[in-house]
Short mmCIF file of C-alpha atoms in Angstrom, two decimals:
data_model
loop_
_atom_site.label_atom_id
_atom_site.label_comp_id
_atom_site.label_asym_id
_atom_site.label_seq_id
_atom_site.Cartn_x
_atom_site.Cartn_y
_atom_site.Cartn_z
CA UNK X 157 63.58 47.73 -12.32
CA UNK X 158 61.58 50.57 -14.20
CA UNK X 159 63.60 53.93 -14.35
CA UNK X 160 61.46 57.27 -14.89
CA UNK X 161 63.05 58.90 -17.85
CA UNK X 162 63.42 62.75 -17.90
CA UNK X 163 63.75 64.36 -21.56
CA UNK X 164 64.79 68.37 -22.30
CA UNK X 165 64.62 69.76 -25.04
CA UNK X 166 67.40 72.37 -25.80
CA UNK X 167 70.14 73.42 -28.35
CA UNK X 168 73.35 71.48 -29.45
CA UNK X 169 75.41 74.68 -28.86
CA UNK X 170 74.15 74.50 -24.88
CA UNK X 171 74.34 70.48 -24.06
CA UNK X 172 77.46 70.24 -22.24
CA UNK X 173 77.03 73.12 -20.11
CA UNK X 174 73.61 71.56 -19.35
CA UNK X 175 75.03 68.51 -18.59
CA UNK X 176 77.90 69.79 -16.45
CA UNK X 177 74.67 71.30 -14.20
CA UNK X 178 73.12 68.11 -13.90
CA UNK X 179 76.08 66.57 -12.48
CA UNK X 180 76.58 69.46 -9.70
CA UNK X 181 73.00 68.19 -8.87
CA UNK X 182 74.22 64.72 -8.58
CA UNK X 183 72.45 63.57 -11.96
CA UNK X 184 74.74 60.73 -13.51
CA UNK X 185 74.18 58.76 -16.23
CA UNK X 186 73.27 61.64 -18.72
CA UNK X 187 72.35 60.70 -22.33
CA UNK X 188 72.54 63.35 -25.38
CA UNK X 189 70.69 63.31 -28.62
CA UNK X 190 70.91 65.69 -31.37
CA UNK X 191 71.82 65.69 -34.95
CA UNK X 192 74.99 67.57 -35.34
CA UNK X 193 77.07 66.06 -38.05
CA UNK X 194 79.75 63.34 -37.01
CA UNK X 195 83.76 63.20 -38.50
CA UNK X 196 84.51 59.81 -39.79
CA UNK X 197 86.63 59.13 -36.86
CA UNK X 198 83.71 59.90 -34.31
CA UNK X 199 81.16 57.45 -36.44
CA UNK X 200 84.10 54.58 -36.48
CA UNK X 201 84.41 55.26 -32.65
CA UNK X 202 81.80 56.18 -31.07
CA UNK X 203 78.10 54.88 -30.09
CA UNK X 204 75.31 57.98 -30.64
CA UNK X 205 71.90 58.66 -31.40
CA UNK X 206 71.12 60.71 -33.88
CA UNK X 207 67.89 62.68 -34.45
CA UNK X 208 66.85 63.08 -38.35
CA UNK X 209 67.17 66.71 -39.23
CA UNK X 210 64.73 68.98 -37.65
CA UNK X 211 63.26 72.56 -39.04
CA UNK X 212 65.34 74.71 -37.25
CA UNK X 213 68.47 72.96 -38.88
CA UNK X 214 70.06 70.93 -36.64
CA UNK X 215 70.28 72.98 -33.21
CA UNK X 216 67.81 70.87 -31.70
CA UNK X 217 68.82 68.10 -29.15
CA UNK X 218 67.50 66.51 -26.09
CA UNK X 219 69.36 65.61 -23.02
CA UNK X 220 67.97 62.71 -21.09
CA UNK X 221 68.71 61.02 -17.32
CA UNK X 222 67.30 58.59 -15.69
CA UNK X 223 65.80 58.40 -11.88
CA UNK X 224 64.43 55.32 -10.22
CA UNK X 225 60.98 55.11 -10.70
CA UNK X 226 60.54 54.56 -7.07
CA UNK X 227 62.30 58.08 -6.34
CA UNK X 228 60.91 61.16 -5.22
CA UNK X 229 61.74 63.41 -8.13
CA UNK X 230 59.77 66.57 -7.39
CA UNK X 231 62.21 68.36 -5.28
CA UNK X 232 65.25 67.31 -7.79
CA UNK X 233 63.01 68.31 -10.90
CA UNK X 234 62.45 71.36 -8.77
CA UNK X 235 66.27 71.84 -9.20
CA UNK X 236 66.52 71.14 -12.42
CA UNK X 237 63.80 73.89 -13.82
CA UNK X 238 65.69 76.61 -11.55
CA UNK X 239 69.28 75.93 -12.80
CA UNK X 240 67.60 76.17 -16.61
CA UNK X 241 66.06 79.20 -15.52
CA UNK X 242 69.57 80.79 -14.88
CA UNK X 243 71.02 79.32 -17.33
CA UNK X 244 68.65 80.97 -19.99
CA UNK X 245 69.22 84.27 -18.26
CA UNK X 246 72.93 84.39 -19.86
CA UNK X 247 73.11 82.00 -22.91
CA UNK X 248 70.64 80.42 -25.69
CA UNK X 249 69.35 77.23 -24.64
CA UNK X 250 66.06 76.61 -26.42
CA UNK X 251 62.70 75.50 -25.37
CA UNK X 252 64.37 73.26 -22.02
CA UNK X 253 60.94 72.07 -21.90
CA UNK X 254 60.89 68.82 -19.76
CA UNK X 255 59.32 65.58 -20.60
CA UNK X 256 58.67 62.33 -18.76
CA UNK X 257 58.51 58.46 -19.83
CA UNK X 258 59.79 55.31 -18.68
CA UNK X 259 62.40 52.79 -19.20
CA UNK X 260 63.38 49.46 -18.41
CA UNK X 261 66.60 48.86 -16.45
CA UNK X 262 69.54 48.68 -18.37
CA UNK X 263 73.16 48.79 -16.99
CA UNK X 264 73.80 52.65 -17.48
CA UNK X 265 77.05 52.70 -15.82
CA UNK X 266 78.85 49.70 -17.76
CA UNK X 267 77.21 50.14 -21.45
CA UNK X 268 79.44 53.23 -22.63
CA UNK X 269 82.36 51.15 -21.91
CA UNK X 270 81.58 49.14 -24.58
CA UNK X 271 82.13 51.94 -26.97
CA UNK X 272 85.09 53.57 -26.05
CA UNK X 273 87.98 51.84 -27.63
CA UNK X 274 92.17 52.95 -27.64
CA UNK X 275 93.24 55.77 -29.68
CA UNK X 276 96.14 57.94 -30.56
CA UNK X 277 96.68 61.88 -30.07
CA UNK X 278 99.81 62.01 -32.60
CA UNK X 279 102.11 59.65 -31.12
CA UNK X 280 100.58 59.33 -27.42
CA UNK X 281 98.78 55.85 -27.12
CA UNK X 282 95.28 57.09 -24.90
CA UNK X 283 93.39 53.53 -23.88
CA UNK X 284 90.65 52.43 -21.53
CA UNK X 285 92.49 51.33 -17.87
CA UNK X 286 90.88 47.66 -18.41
CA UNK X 287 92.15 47.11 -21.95
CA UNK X 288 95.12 44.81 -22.05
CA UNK X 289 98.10 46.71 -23.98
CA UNK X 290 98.30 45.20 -27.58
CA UNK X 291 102.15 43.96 -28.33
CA UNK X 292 102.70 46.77 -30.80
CA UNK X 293 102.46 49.16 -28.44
CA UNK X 294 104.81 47.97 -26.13
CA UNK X 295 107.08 50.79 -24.96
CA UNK X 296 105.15 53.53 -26.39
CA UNK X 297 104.05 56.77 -24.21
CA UNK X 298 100.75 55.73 -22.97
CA UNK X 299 97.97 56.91 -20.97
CA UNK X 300 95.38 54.46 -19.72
CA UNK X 301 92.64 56.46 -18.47
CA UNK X 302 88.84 55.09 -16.46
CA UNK X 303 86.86 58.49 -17.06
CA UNK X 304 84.13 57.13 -15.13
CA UNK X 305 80.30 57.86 -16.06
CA UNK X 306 80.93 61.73 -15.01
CA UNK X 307 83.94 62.47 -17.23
CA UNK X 308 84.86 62.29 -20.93
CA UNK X 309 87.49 60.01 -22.58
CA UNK X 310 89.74 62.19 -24.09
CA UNK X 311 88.34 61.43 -27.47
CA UNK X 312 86.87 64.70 -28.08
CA UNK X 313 88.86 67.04 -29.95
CA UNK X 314 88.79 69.87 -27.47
CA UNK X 315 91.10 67.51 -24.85
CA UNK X 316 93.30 66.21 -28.14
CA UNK X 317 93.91 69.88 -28.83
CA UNK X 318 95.00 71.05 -25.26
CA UNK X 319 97.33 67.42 -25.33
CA UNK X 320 99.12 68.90 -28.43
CA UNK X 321 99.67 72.09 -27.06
CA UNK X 322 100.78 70.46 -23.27
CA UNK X 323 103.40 68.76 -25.11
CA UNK X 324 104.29 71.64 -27.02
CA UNK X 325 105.16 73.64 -23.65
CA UNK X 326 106.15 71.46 -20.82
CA UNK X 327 109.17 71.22 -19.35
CA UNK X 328 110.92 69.01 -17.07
CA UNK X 329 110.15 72.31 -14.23
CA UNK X 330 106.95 72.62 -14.87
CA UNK X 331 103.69 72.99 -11.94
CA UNK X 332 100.27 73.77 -13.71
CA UNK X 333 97.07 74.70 -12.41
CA UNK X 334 94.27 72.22 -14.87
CA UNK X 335 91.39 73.84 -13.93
CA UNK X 336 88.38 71.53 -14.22
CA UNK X 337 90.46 68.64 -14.43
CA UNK X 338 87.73 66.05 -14.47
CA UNK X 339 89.40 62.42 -15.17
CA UNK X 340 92.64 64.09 -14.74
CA UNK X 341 93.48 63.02 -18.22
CA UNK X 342 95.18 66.45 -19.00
CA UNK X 343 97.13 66.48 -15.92
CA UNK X 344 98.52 63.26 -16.56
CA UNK X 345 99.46 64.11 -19.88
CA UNK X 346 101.40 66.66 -18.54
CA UNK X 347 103.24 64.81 -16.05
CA UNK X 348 104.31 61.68 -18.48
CA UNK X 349 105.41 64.49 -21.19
CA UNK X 350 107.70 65.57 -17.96
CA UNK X 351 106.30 68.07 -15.67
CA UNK X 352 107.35 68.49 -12.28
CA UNK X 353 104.07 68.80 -10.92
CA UNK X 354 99.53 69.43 -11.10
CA UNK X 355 97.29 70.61 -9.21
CA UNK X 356 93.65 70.25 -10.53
CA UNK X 357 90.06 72.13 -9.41
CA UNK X 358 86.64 70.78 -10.28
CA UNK X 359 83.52 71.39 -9.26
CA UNK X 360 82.17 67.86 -9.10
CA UNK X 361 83.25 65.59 -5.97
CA UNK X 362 83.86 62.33 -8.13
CA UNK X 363 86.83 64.16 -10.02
CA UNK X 364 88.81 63.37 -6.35
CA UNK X 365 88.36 59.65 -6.60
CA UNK X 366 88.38 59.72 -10.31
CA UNK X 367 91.74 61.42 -10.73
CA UNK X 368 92.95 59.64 -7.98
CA UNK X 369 92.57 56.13 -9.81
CA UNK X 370 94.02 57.17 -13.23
CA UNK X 371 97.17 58.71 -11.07
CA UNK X 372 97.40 55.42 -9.76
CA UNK X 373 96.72 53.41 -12.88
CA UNK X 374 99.07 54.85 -14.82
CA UNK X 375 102.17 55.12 -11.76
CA UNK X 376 102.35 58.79 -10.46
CA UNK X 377 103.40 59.14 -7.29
CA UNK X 378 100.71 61.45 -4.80
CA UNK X 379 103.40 63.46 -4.18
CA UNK X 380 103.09 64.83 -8.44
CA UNK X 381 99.71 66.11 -8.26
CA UNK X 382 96.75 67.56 -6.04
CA UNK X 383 92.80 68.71 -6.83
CA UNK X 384 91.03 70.97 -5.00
CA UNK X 385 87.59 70.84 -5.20
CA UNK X 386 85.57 74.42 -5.57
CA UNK X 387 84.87 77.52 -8.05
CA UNK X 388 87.82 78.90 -8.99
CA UNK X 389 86.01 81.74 -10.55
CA UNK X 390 85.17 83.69 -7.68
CA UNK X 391 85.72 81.30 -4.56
CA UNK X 392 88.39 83.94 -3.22
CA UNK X 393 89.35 80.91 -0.56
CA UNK X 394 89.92 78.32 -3.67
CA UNK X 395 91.88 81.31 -5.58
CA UNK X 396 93.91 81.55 -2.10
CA UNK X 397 94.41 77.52 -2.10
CA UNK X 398 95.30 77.27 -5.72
CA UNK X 399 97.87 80.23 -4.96
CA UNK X 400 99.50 83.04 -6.82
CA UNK X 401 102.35 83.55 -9.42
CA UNK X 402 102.90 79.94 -9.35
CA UNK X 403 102.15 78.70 -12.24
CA UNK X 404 104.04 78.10 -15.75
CA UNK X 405 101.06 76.50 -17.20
CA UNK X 406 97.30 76.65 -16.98
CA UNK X 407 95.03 74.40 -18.60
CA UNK X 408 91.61 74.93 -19.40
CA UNK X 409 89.24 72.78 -21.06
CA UNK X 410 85.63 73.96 -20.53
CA UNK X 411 83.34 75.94 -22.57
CA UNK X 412 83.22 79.24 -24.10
CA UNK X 413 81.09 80.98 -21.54
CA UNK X 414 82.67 79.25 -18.43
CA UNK X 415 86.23 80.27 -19.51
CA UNK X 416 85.09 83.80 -20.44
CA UNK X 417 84.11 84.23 -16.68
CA UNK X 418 87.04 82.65 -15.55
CA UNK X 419 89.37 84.02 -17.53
CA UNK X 420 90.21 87.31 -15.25
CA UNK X 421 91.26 85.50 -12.43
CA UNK X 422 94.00 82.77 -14.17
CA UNK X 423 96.69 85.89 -14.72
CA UNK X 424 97.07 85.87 -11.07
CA UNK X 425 98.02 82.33 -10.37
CA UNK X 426 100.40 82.53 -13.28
CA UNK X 427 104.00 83.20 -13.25
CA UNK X 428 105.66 85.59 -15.71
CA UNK X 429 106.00 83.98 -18.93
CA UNK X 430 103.57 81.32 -17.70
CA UNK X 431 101.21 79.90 -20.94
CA UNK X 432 97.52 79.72 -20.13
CA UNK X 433 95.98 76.66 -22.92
CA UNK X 434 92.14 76.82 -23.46
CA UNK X 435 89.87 74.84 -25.43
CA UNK X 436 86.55 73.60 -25.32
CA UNK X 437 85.64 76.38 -27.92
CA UNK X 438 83.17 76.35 -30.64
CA UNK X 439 85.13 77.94 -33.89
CA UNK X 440 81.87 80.79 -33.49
CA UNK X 441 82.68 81.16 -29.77
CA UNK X 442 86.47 81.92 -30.61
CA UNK X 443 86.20 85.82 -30.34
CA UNK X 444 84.18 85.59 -26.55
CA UNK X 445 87.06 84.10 -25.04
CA UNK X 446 90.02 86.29 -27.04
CA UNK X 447 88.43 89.22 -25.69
CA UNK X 448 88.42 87.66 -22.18
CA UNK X 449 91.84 86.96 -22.66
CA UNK X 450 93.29 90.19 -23.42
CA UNK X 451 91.45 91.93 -21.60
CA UNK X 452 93.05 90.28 -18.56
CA UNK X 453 96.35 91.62 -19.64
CA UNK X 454 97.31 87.85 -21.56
CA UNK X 455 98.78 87.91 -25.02
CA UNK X 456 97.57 85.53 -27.35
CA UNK X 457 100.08 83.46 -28.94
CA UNK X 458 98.53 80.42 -30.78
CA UNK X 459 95.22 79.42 -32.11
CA UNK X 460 95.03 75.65 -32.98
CA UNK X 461 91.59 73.96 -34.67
CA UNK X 462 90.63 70.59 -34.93
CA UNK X 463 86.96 69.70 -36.20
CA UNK X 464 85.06 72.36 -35.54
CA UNK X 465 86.47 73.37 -32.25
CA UNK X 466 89.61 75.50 -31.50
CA UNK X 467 92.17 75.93 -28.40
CA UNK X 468 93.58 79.57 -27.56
CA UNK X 469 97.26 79.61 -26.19
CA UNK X 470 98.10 82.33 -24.20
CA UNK X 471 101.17 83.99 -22.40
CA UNK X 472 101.66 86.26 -19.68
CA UNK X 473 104.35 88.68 -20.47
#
């Protein structure tokens, strides 16, 4: 089968959030190219393409997916071009011009799996759900996690960093709200480090079967955790499901911008003394979301880095 391949041409600093709005338009299989420098770890891990440097000095990348070519694509490209459109009105995201050429088929959904491989986040074993358990790591804290083609694998250092601080604060009491909880993988972290319970949002309907699985993969009961799926950020009948004064913990692990908007409404769903983790933050993007933070009445108590990314711990006091 011959798949029509859709190119566009944007900025590394506005990939992800372009990806996470091709996957509210049901676009899976989403491939990214750009040339932002790898760490060591990432180029002994990891399978990506990466563009020679370009003239504006690395910004540029290109985010790809794939439709069958005997799909009608003009109402989805239709889609596609709006979304850009408001994106552009509120961030930088380049040229998003839109190309189109055509590929053979390969198997999209299987292929990645290839490339992610088991790793450790300090002394917490994180490994693909079909990877039998190597004999030195019997009895170690594990988490075996099946992202899916939608989520990530915990390998980037945004989730490592909001792991670290999870372990950090839970406690053998503690409910938190992990708001766009895709795979679930933070959620579960918190519940093997102890916590009594997690209720997770997303926007994208595969994070209910895809948390789901890992729950069930790694042997936590339904009764432990929940996801609701809706906009937390100003869905006034998700803020009403996900509740109020609840919480002693609220993760976050989404970008800059998204968490900036969010931001106002967490306090509410937070318990006094609650800690409200962030991350998915570009070191440049650090200041956007402290000044989102305190100006919803949160005191910032912690600012960890990793790469060049950072995660902003917070307390209500």
């Amino acid at each position: 089968m011959k798949w029509n391949k859709f190119t566009i041409k944007t900025i590394a600093d506005a990939e992800d959030i372009i990806v996470s709005s091709l996957m509210e338009l049901g676009i899976e299989g989403v491939e990214i190219e750009d040339s932002v420098p790898l760490s060591e770890y990432e180029k002994s891990q990891m399978f990506v393409d990466i563009l020679p440097e370009n003239p504006n000095g690395g910004k540029e990348a290109y985010v790809s997916f794939y439709i069958e070519e005997d799909k009608d694509t003009e109402e989805l490209l239709t889609s596609v071009k709006a979304e850009l459109s408001s994106l552009a009105e509120f961030m930088e995201v380049g040229e998003c011009t839109i190309t189109e050429s055509q590929t053979e088929d390969t198997d999209w959904q299987n292929k990645w799996k290839e490339y992610f491989k088991q790793f450790y986040v300090d002394d917490i074993l994180i490994k693909p759900s079909w990877e039998a358990l190597k004999p030195e790591d019997e009895g170690k804290m594990r988490i075996d996690i099946d992202p899916g083609t939608a989520f990530g694998t915990g390998m980037h250092e945004t989730t490592q960093l909001c792991i670290r601080q999870i372990k950090k604060l839970v406690t053998k009491n503690t409910v938190m709200l992990d708001a766009g909880t895709g795979s679930g993988i933070l959620s579960i972290a918190a519940i093997k480090l102890g916590a009594a319970y997690a209720l997770g949002t997303d926007l994208d309907p595969c994070a209910i079967t895809a948390v789901a699985e890992n729950m069930q993969v790694n042997g936590i009961d339904e009764d432990k955790y929940d996801v609701i799926l809706g906009n937390l950020i100003d869905d006034k009948e998700i803020q009403d499901k996900v509740g109020y004064e609840k919480y002693d913990l609220v993760c976050a692990n989404i970008l800059a911008e998204i968490l900036a908007a969010m931001t106002p409404v967490i306090p509410a769903a937070m318990k006094k003394g609650a800690y409200y983790v962030t991350s998915g933050i570009l070191k440049e993007k650090e200041e956007l979301v402290k000044e989102a933070i305190i100006k919803s009445g949160l005191e910032v108590v912690e600012v960890t880095y990793q790469g060049d990314w950072c995660s902003i711990t917070a307390k209500k006091v």
